Coordinates of C-alpha atoms (C1' of nucleotides) in Angstrom, one line a residue:
Chain A
X1 CA 0.0 0.0 0.0
X2 CA 1.8 3.1 -1.2
X3 CA 0.8 6.6 -0.2
X4 CA 1.5 8.0 -3.6
X5 CA 2.0 6.9 -7.2
X6 CA 5.4 7.7 -8.4
X7 CA 7.0 7.6 -11.8
X8 CA 10.4 5.9 -12.1
X9 CA 13.2 8.5 -12.5
X10 CA 14.8 9.0 -15.9
X11 CA 18.1 7.4 -16.5
X12 CA 20.9 9.3 -14.7
X13 CA 18.3 11.0 -12.4
X14 CA 18.4 8.2 -9.8
X15 CA 19.9 10.5 -7.2
X16 CA 16.7 12.5 -7.1
X17 CA 15.1 9.7 -5.0
X18 CA 17.7 10.4 -2.3
X19 CA 16.1 13.8 -1.5
X20 CA 12.6 12.3 -1.7
X21 CA 13.6 9.7 0.9
X22 CA 14.9 12.4 3.3
X23 CA 11.8 14.5 2.8
X24 CA 9.6 11.5 3.5
X25 CA 11.5 10.7 6.7
X26 CA 11.2 14.4 7.8
X27 CA 7.5 14.3 7.1
X28 CA 7.1 11.2 9.3
X29 CA 9.0 13.0 12.1
X30 CA 6.6 15.9 11.9
X31 CA 3.6 13.6 12.2
X32 CA 4.8 11.3 14.9
X33 CA 7.4 13.2 16.9
X34 CA 9.0 9.9 17.7
X35 CA 12.3 8.5 16.3
X36 CA 11.2 4.9 16.7
X37 CA 8.2 5.5 14.5
X38 CA 10.4 6.4 11.6
X39 CA 11.2 2.9 10.5
X40 CA 12.9 2.2 7.2
X41 CA 9.7 0.6 6.0
X42 CA 7.6 3.5 7.1
X43 CA 9.9 5.9 5.2
X44 CA 9.5 3.8 2.1
X45 CA 5.7 3.7 2.4
X46 CA 5.7 7.5 2.9
X47 CA 7.9 8.0 -0.1
X48 CA 5.8 5.7 -2.2
X49 CA 8.6 3.2 -3.0
X50 CA 9.5 -0.3 -2.0
X51 CA 11.7 -0.7 1.1
X52 CA 14.8 -2.1 -0.7
X53 CA 14.8 1.0 -3.0
X54 CA 16.3 2.9 -0.1
X55 CA 19.6 0.9 -0.1
X56 CA 21.1 2.3 -3.3
X57 CA 21.0 5.7 -1.6
X58 CA 21.7 5.0 2.0
X59 CA 23.8 2.4 3.8
X60 CA 21.1 1.7 6.3
X61 CA 18.2 3.2 8.3
X62 CA 20.5 5.3 10.6
X63 CA 22.1 6.9 7.6
X64 CA 18.7 8.2 6.5
X65 CA 18.1 9.7 9.9
X66 CA 21.6 11.2 9.9
X67 CA 20.7 12.9 6.7
X68 CA 17.5 14.3 8.2
X69 CA 19.5 15.6 11.2
X70 CA 22.0 17.4 9.0
X71 CA 19.3 18.9 6.9
X72 CA 17.3 20.0 9.9
X73 CA 20.3 21.6 11.6
X74 CA 20.9 23.5 8.3
X75 CA 17.3 24.7 8.3
X76 CA 17.5 25.7 11.9
X77 CA 20.7 27.7 11.3
X78 CA 19.0 29.3 8.3
X79 CA 16.0 30.3 10.3
X80 CA 18.2 31.8 13.0
X81 CA 20.4 33.5 10.4
X82 CA 17.4 35.1 8.7
X83 CA 16.0 36.4 12.0
X84 CA 19.4 37.9 12.8
X85 CA 19.9 39.9 9.6
X86 CA 18.8 43.5 10.0
X87 CA 19.2 43.6 13.7
X88 CA 20.5 47.0 14.6
X89 CA 22.3 45.9 17.8
X90 CA 23.8 42.9 19.4
X91 CA 21.0 42.8 22.0
X92 CA 18.4 42.7 19.3
X93 CA 20.3 40.1 17.4
X94 CA 20.5 37.8 20.4
X95 CA 16.8 38.2 21.0
X96 CA 15.9 37.6 17.4
X97 CA 18.0 34.4 17.3
X98 CA 16.6 33.1 20.5
X99 CA 13.0 33.7 19.3
X100 CA 13.7 32.1 16.0
X101 CA 15.2 29.1 17.7
X102 CA 12.3 28.7 20.1
X103 CA 9.8 29.1 17.2
X104 CA 11.6 26.5 15.1
X105 CA 11.5 24.0 18.0
X106 CA 7.9 24.7 18.7
X107 CA 6.7 24.5 15.1
X108 CA 8.6 21.3 14.3
X109 CA 8.9 19.4 17.5
X110 CA 9.5 16.0 16.0
X111 CA 12.3 17.3 13.8
X112 CA 13.8 19.4 16.5
X113 CA 13.9 16.5 19.0
X114 CA 15.7 14.2 16.7
X115 CA 18.6 16.6 16.5
X116 CA 19.6 15.6 20.0
X117 CA 18.7 11.9 20.0
X118 CA 21.4 9.4 19.4
X119 CA 20.5 5.8 18.6
X120 CA 22.6 3.1 20.3
X121 CA 24.0 2.4 16.9
X122 CA 25.0 5.8 15.8
X123 CA 26.2 6.7 19.2
X124 CA 29.5 4.9 18.5
X125 CA 29.4 5.9 14.9
X126 CA 29.0 9.7 15.2
X127 CA 31.3 11.0 17.9
X128 CA 31.7 14.1 15.8
X129 CA 29.2 16.9 16.0
X130 CA 27.2 18.0 13.0
X131 CA 28.9 21.0 11.3
X132 CA 25.5 22.5 10.6
X133 CA 24.7 22.4 14.3
X134 CA 28.0 24.1 15.1
X135 CA 27.1 26.8 12.6
X136 CA 23.8 27.5 14.3
X137 CA 25.5 27.8 17.7
X138 CA 28.1 30.2 16.3
X139 CA 25.4 32.6 15.3
X140 CA 24.4 32.9 18.9
X141 CA 27.9 33.2 20.3
X142 CA 28.7 35.7 17.6
X143 CA 25.8 37.8 18.6
X144 CA 27.0 37.8 22.2
X145 CA 30.4 38.8 21.1
X146 CA 28.8 41.7 19.2
X147 CA 27.2 42.8 22.5
X148 CA 30.6 42.8 24.1
X149 CA 32.1 44.8 21.2
X150 CA 29.2 47.3 21.5
X151 CA 29.6 47.6 25.2
X152 CA 26.2 46.3 26.1
X153 CA 27.8 43.3 27.8
X154 CA 31.0 43.1 29.9
X155 CA 31.0 39.3 29.8
X156 CA 34.5 37.8 30.1
X157 CA 33.5 34.6 28.4
X158 CA 30.9 35.1 25.7
X159 CA 31.3 31.5 24.5
X160 CA 30.4 30.1 27.9
X161 CA 27.5 32.5 28.2
X162 CA 26.3 31.5 24.7
X163 CA 26.5 27.8 25.8
X164 CA 24.5 28.5 28.9
X165 CA 21.9 30.4 26.9
X166 CA 21.7 27.6 24.3
X167 CA 21.2 25.0 27.1
X168 CA 18.4 27.0 28.6
X169 CA 16.7 27.5 25.2
X170 CA 17.0 23.8 24.6
X171 CA 15.6 23.0 28.0
X172 CA 12.5 25.2 27.4
X173 CA 11.9 23.8 24.0
X174 CA 12.2 20.3 25.3
X175 CA 10.7 20.2 28.8
X176 CA 7.4 21.9 28.0
X177 CA 6.0 19.4 25.4
X178 CA 7.4 16.6 27.6
X179 CA 5.3 17.5 30.6
X180 CA 1.6 17.5 29.5
X181 CA -0.7 18.7 32.2
X182 CA 2.0 20.7 34.0
X183 CA 0.8 24.3 34.7
X184 CA 3.4 26.1 32.6
X185 CA 3.4 29.9 32.4
X186 CA 3.1 31.4 29.0
X187 CA 6.0 30.1 26.9
X188 CA 6.9 33.5 25.5
X189 CA 7.1 34.9 29.0
X190 CA 9.5 32.1 30.0
X191 CA 11.6 32.6 26.9
X192 CA 11.8 36.4 27.6
X193 CA 12.8 35.6 31.2
X194 CA 15.6 33.3 30.1
X195 CA 17.0 35.6 27.4
X196 CA 16.7 38.7 29.6
X197 CA 18.5 37.0 32.6
X198 CA 21.2 35.3 30.5
X199 CA 22.2 38.2 28.4
X200 CA 22.9 40.3 31.4
X201 CA 26.5 40.2 32.4
X202 CA 27.6 38.1 35.4
X203 CA 28.3 40.1 38.5
Chain B
X1 CA 19.2 -17.6 29.8
X2 CA 18.6 -15.9 33.1
X3 CA 21.1 -13.5 34.6
X4 CA 20.4 -14.7 38.1
X5 CA 18.9 -17.7 39.9
X6 CA 15.9 -16.7 41.9
X7 CA 13.9 -18.5 44.5
X8 CA 10.1 -18.5 44.1
X9 CA 8.5 -16.1 46.7
X10 CA 6.7 -17.6 49.7
X11 CA 3.0 -17.7 49.5
X12 CA 1.5 -14.2 50.1
X13 CA 4.8 -12.6 49.2
X14 CA 4.2 -12.4 45.5
X15 CA 4.0 -8.7 45.6
X16 CA 7.7 -8.6 46.3
X17 CA 8.4 -9.4 42.7
X18 CA 6.8 -6.1 41.6
X19 CA 9.7 -4.2 43.2
X20 CA 12.3 -6.5 41.7
X21 CA 10.8 -5.8 38.3
X22 CA 11.0 -2.1 38.7
X23 CA 14.5 -2.3 39.9
X24 CA 15.5 -4.5 37.0
X25 CA 14.0 -2.0 34.6
X26 CA 15.8 0.9 36.3
X27 CA 19.1 -1.0 36.1
X28 CA 18.7 -1.5 32.4
X29 CA 18.0 2.2 32.0
X30 CA 21.2 2.9 33.8
X31 CA 23.2 0.6 31.5
X32 CA 21.7 1.5 28.2
X33 CA 20.3 5.1 28.6
X34 CA 17.7 4.2 26.0
X35 CA 14.1 3.7 26.5
X36 CA 13.7 1.4 23.5
X37 CA 16.3 -1.0 25.0
X38 CA 14.2 -1.6 28.0
X39 CA 11.9 -4.2 26.5
X40 CA 9.6 -6.3 28.5
X41 CA 11.6 -9.3 27.7
X42 CA 14.9 -7.6 28.6
X43 CA 13.4 -6.6 32.0
X44 CA 12.4 -10.2 32.6
X45 CA 15.9 -11.4 31.7
X46 CA 17.5 -8.8 34.0
X47 CA 15.1 -9.8 36.9
X48 CA 15.8 -13.5 36.3
X49 CA 12.2 -14.4 35.6
X50 CA 10.2 -15.5 32.6
X51 CA 8.6 -12.8 30.6
X52 CA 5.0 -13.7 31.3
X53 CA 5.7 -13.4 35.1
X54 CA 5.5 -9.7 34.7
X55 CA 1.8 -9.7 33.8
X56 CA 0.4 -10.5 37.2
X57 CA 2.1 -7.3 38.5
X58 CA 1.8 -4.9 35.6
X59 CA -0.8 -4.4 32.9
X60 CA 1.8 -4.1 30.1
X61 CA 5.3 -2.9 29.3
X62 CA 4.4 0.8 29.6
X63 CA 3.0 0.3 33.1
X64 CA 6.4 -1.0 34.2
X65 CA 8.1 2.1 32.7
X66 CA 5.5 4.3 34.4
X67 CA 6.4 2.8 37.7
X68 CA 10.1 3.4 37.1
X69 CA 9.3 7.1 36.2
X70 CA 7.3 7.6 39.4
X71 CA 10.0 6.0 41.5
X72 CA 12.8 8.0 39.9
X73 CA 10.9 11.3 40.3
X74 CA 10.5 10.4 44.0
X75 CA 14.2 9.8 44.3
X76 CA 15.0 13.0 42.5
X77 CA 12.7 14.9 44.9
X78 CA 14.4 13.1 47.8
X79 CA 17.9 14.1 46.6
X80 CA 16.9 17.7 46.1
X81 CA 15.1 17.8 49.5
X82 CA 18.1 16.3 51.3
X83 CA 20.4 18.9 49.7
X84 CA 18.1 21.7 50.7
X85 CA 17.8 20.8 54.4
X86 CA 20.2 22.9 56.5
X87 CA 20.5 25.7 54.0
X88 CA 20.8 28.9 56.0
X89 CA 19.2 31.1 53.4
X90 CA 17.0 31.0 50.4
X91 CA 19.9 31.7 48.0
X92 CA 21.8 28.8 49.5
X93 CA 18.8 26.6 49.3
X94 CA 18.2 27.3 45.6
X95 CA 21.8 26.6 44.8
X96 CA 21.8 23.4 46.7
X97 CA 18.7 22.2 45.0
X98 CA 20.1 23.1 41.5
X99 CA 23.3 21.3 42.2
X100 CA 21.6 18.2 43.5
X101 CA 19.3 18.2 40.5
X102 CA 22.3 18.5 38.1
X103 CA 24.2 15.8 39.9
X104 CA 21.3 13.4 39.8
X105 CA 20.8 13.9 36.1
X106 CA 24.5 13.5 35.5
X107 CA 25.0 10.4 37.6
X108 CA 21.9 8.6 36.3
X109 CA 21.4 9.9 32.7
X110 CA 19.3 7.0 31.5
X111 CA 16.9 7.2 34.4
X112 CA 16.8 11.0 34.3
X113 CA 16.0 11.0 30.6
X114 CA 13.1 8.6 30.8
X115 CA 11.3 11.1 33.1
X116 CA 10.7 13.3 30.1
X117 CA 10.1 10.7 27.4
X118 CA 6.5 9.8 26.5
X119 CA 5.9 6.8 24.3
X120 CA 3.3 7.1 21.6
X121 CA 1.1 4.8 23.7
X122 CA 1.3 6.5 27.1
X123 CA 1.1 9.9 25.5
X124 CA -2.7 9.5 25.2
X125 CA -2.8 7.5 28.5
X126 CA -1.0 9.9 30.8
X127 CA -2.1 13.4 30.3
X128 CA -1.6 14.0 34.1
X129 CA 1.8 14.9 35.4
X130 CA 3.5 12.7 37.9
X131 CA 2.8 14.0 41.4
X132 CA 6.3 13.1 42.5
X133 CA 7.6 15.4 39.7
X134 CA 5.4 18.2 40.9
X135 CA 6.8 17.8 44.4
X136 CA 10.3 18.1 43.1
X137 CA 9.4 21.3 41.3
X138 CA 7.7 22.7 44.4
X139 CA 11.0 22.4 46.3
X140 CA 12.5 24.8 43.8
X141 CA 9.7 27.3 43.6
X142 CA 9.5 27.2 47.4
X143 CA 13.1 28.1 47.7
X144 CA 12.6 31.0 45.3
X145 CA 9.7 32.2 47.4
X146 CA 11.9 32.0 50.5
X147 CA 14.3 34.4 48.7
X148 CA 11.5 36.8 48.2
X149 CA 10.5 36.5 51.8
X150 CA 14.0 37.1 52.9
X151 CA 14.4 40.1 50.6
X152 CA 17.1 38.6 48.4
X153 CA 14.8 38.6 45.5
X154 CA 12.2 41.1 44.4
X155 CA 10.7 38.8 41.9
X156 CA 7.0 39.4 41.2
X157 CA 6.5 35.9 39.9
X158 CA 8.6 33.3 41.7
X159 CA 6.7 30.5 40.1
X160 CA 7.5 31.7 36.6
X161 CA 11.1 32.2 37.6
X162 CA 11.3 28.7 39.1
X163 CA 9.9 27.3 35.8
X164 CA 12.5 29.2 33.8
X165 CA 15.2 27.9 36.1
X166 CA 13.9 24.4 35.9
X167 CA 13.8 24.5 32.1
X168 CA 17.4 25.8 32.0
X169 CA 18.6 23.0 34.4
X170 CA 16.8 20.5 32.3
X171 CA 18.4 21.8 29.1
X172 CA 21.9 21.7 30.5
X173 CA 21.4 18.1 31.8
X174 CA 20.0 17.1 28.5
X175 CA 21.9 18.8 25.8
X176 CA 25.5 18.1 27.0
X177 CA 25.3 14.3 26.8
X178 CA 23.4 14.6 23.6
X179 CA 26.1 16.5 21.7
X180 CA 29.3 14.3 21.9
X181 CA 32.3 16.1 20.6
X182 CA 30.9 19.6 21.1
X183 CA 33.5 21.7 23.0
X184 CA 31.4 22.4 26.1
X185 CA 32.8 24.5 28.9
X186 CA 33.0 22.9 32.3
X187 CA 29.6 21.7 33.3
X188 CA 29.9 23.2 36.8
X189 CA 30.7 26.6 35.4
X190 CA 27.7 26.5 33.1
X191 CA 25.5 25.4 36.0
X192 CA 26.8 28.3 38.1
X193 CA 26.2 30.7 35.3
X194 CA 22.6 29.6 34.9
X195 CA 21.8 29.6 38.6
X196 CA 23.5 32.9 39.1
X197 CA 21.7 34.6 36.2
X198 CA 18.3 33.2 36.9
X199 CA 18.1 33.8 40.6
X200 CA 18.8 37.5 40.1
X201 CA 15.6 39.5 39.9
X202 CA 14.3 40.7 36.5
X203 CA 14.9 44.4 35.9
Chain C
dT1 C1' -1.2 -35.7 63.7
dG2 C1' -2.2 -36.8 58.8
dT3 C1' -3.9 -35.9 54.4
dA4 C1' -6.8 -34.0 50.6
dC5 C1' -7.2 -29.9 48.3
dA6 C1' -7.5 -25.0 47.0
dT7 C1' -4.5 -21.4 46.0
dC8 C1' -0.6 -19.0 44.9
dA9 C1' 3.8 -17.9 42.2
dG10 C1' 5.7 -18.5 38.3
dT11 C1' 6.8 -21.2 33.7
dG12 C1' 7.2 -22.9 28.7
dA13 C1' 5.5 -22.9 24.3
dA14 C1' 3.3 -20.6 21.0
dC15 C1' 0.9 -16.7 18.4
dG16 C1' 1.1 -13.0 15.0
dC17 C1' 3.6 -8.8 13.9
dG18 C1' 6.7 -5.5 11.9
dC19 C1' 11.2 -4.9 11.5
dG20 C1' 16.0 -4.4 8.7
dT21 C1' 18.2 -6.4 5.2
dT22 C1' 19.4 -9.8 1.1
dC23 C1' 18.7 -11.5 -3.3
dA24 C1' 17.6 -12.4 -7.9
dC25 C1' 14.6 -10.1 -10.9
dT26 C1' 12.2 -6.8 -14.3
dG27 C1' 11.2 -3.3 -17.3
dA28 C1' 12.4 1.0 -19.3
dT29 C1' 16.1 3.9 -21.3
dG30 C1' 19.8 5.3 -23.7
dT31 C1' 23.8 3.9 -26.8
dA32 C1' 26.9 1.5 -30.2
dC33 C1' 26.9 0.0 -34.6
Chain D
dT1 C1' 17.1 4.7 -39.7
dG2 C1' 16.8 0.2 -37.2
dT3 C1' 18.1 -3.0 -33.7
dA4 C1' 20.8 -5.5 -30.3
dC5 C1' 22.4 -4.8 -25.9
dA6 C1' 24.3 -2.8 -21.6
dT7 C1' 22.9 -0.2 -17.9
dC8 C1' 20.1 2.0 -14.8
dA9 C1' 16.0 2.5 -11.4
dG10 C1' 13.4 0.2 -8.8
dT11 C1' 10.7 -4.3 -7.2
dG12 C1' 8.7 -8.7 -4.9
dA13 C1' 9.5 -12.3 -2.2
dA14 C1' 11.9 -14.1 1.4
dC15 C1' 15.1 -14.5 5.5
dG16 C1' 15.7 -14.5 10.5
dC17 C1' 14.9 -11.8 14.6
dG18 C1' 13.1 -10.0 18.9
dC19 C1' 9.1 -8.2 20.3
dG20 C1' 4.4 -8.0 23.4
dT21 C1' 1.1 -10.9 24.8
dT22 C1' -1.9 -15.3 25.5
dC23 C1' -2.7 -19.7 27.3
dA24 C1' -2.8 -23.8 29.6
dC25 C1' 0.3 -25.7 32.8
dT26 C1' 3.2 -27.0 37.2
dG27 C1' 5.0 -27.4 41.5
dA28 C1' 5.3 -25.7 46.0
dT29 C1' 2.7 -24.0 50.1
dG30 C1' -0.5 -23.3 53.3
dT31 C1' -5.2 -24.8 55.3
dA32 C1' -9.5 -27.3 56.5
dC33 C1' -11.0 -31.2 58.5

DNA sequence: TGTACATCAGTGAACGCGCGTTCACTGATGTAC
DNA sequence: TGTACATCAGTGAACGCGCGTTCACTGATGTAC
């Protein structure tokens, strides 16, 4: 039972299916928000192909998920970068990035969550961080450095402060959907509180 | 293949196995740090019993994991509570709780992580939060309220500030182990930064 | 005190399922001559 | 222009596996008489 009818690619265009597979997996993550649900067979069904057709394009199931993670990190970095352009000050830039980050995580919870989930298999296989993720982080630390340059922060370690801010953003994005029924304050208020507190300089 | 030889419980003592099952599941979480690895059959192997022996004690696999979560939340609350007793001020109390929280998450990552993972099944089944988790949170918000009472904080919304602090703690506990290879600053420095920044009062 | 029996704690075998992966294949497409 | 053929994109059937769960059962233990 396929979800879509699909024409076989022209000769030489076989690589096109690779992107369709990644998109199908990303779509499943959006729907289910659970890594386990994104099985190789489910990806194939979603893409409208037979399961073995994935193998010419990816070594195994984890390789597909790896590709989704890289792509999603790139999209996250892009979203933060877009939000940052045009900021007239470091403070504004930091705020814009944090809001874009929180919005991304909130709008695409399944895809966001998989960024930080390692399967037992790829734990040993991927000890290196994703370069796209590094890039996203560097936007944030760069903005904090800009604050120092502009004199709105006297931080002696902007990298550390960016890491703390990132951890806090991640926590907010993660803990709220994971605690259904908990009487959370408005998410925007919480975000503002985090950003406000963590962009001030340590005493 | 059982990991242990086990004597059958005396008549009337059957309920004792329930606790052994929960402990076995918790042990597996400590070893694997992955919810998926804690299968019903793996729990039975770890406990030294046959898989069907679990059913007189739990409705299904998710019920076992639920019991582990409740127990772990209780232990977390206990650890924070112990750390808080004897604190001579609200500030000290907040710091002690945050350190105990971070230490718990760091020492028992698998058990900590499962507290905030919902399976597709129990997502619909457990819309209510775990009371033991609520209790742990109330230790933190209580300590912040103590700061207000003592005049070391002028926060107008200690509950919100406690939520923001909790989210930040959770993020730090979660994002660091999930990003192997990332050049994190010392975890204690990051924790201090979060606590310091988030216990100061908003401008 | 002895014994039949109900009950309790736990087992072994089996079920159907979806999974990841392999294998030999098919049919369309482009190319050499 | 026609045709044989190599190659490419993708398939269907099958494999072995571990899973959650069910079922009828077994053997030890306590109890009624």
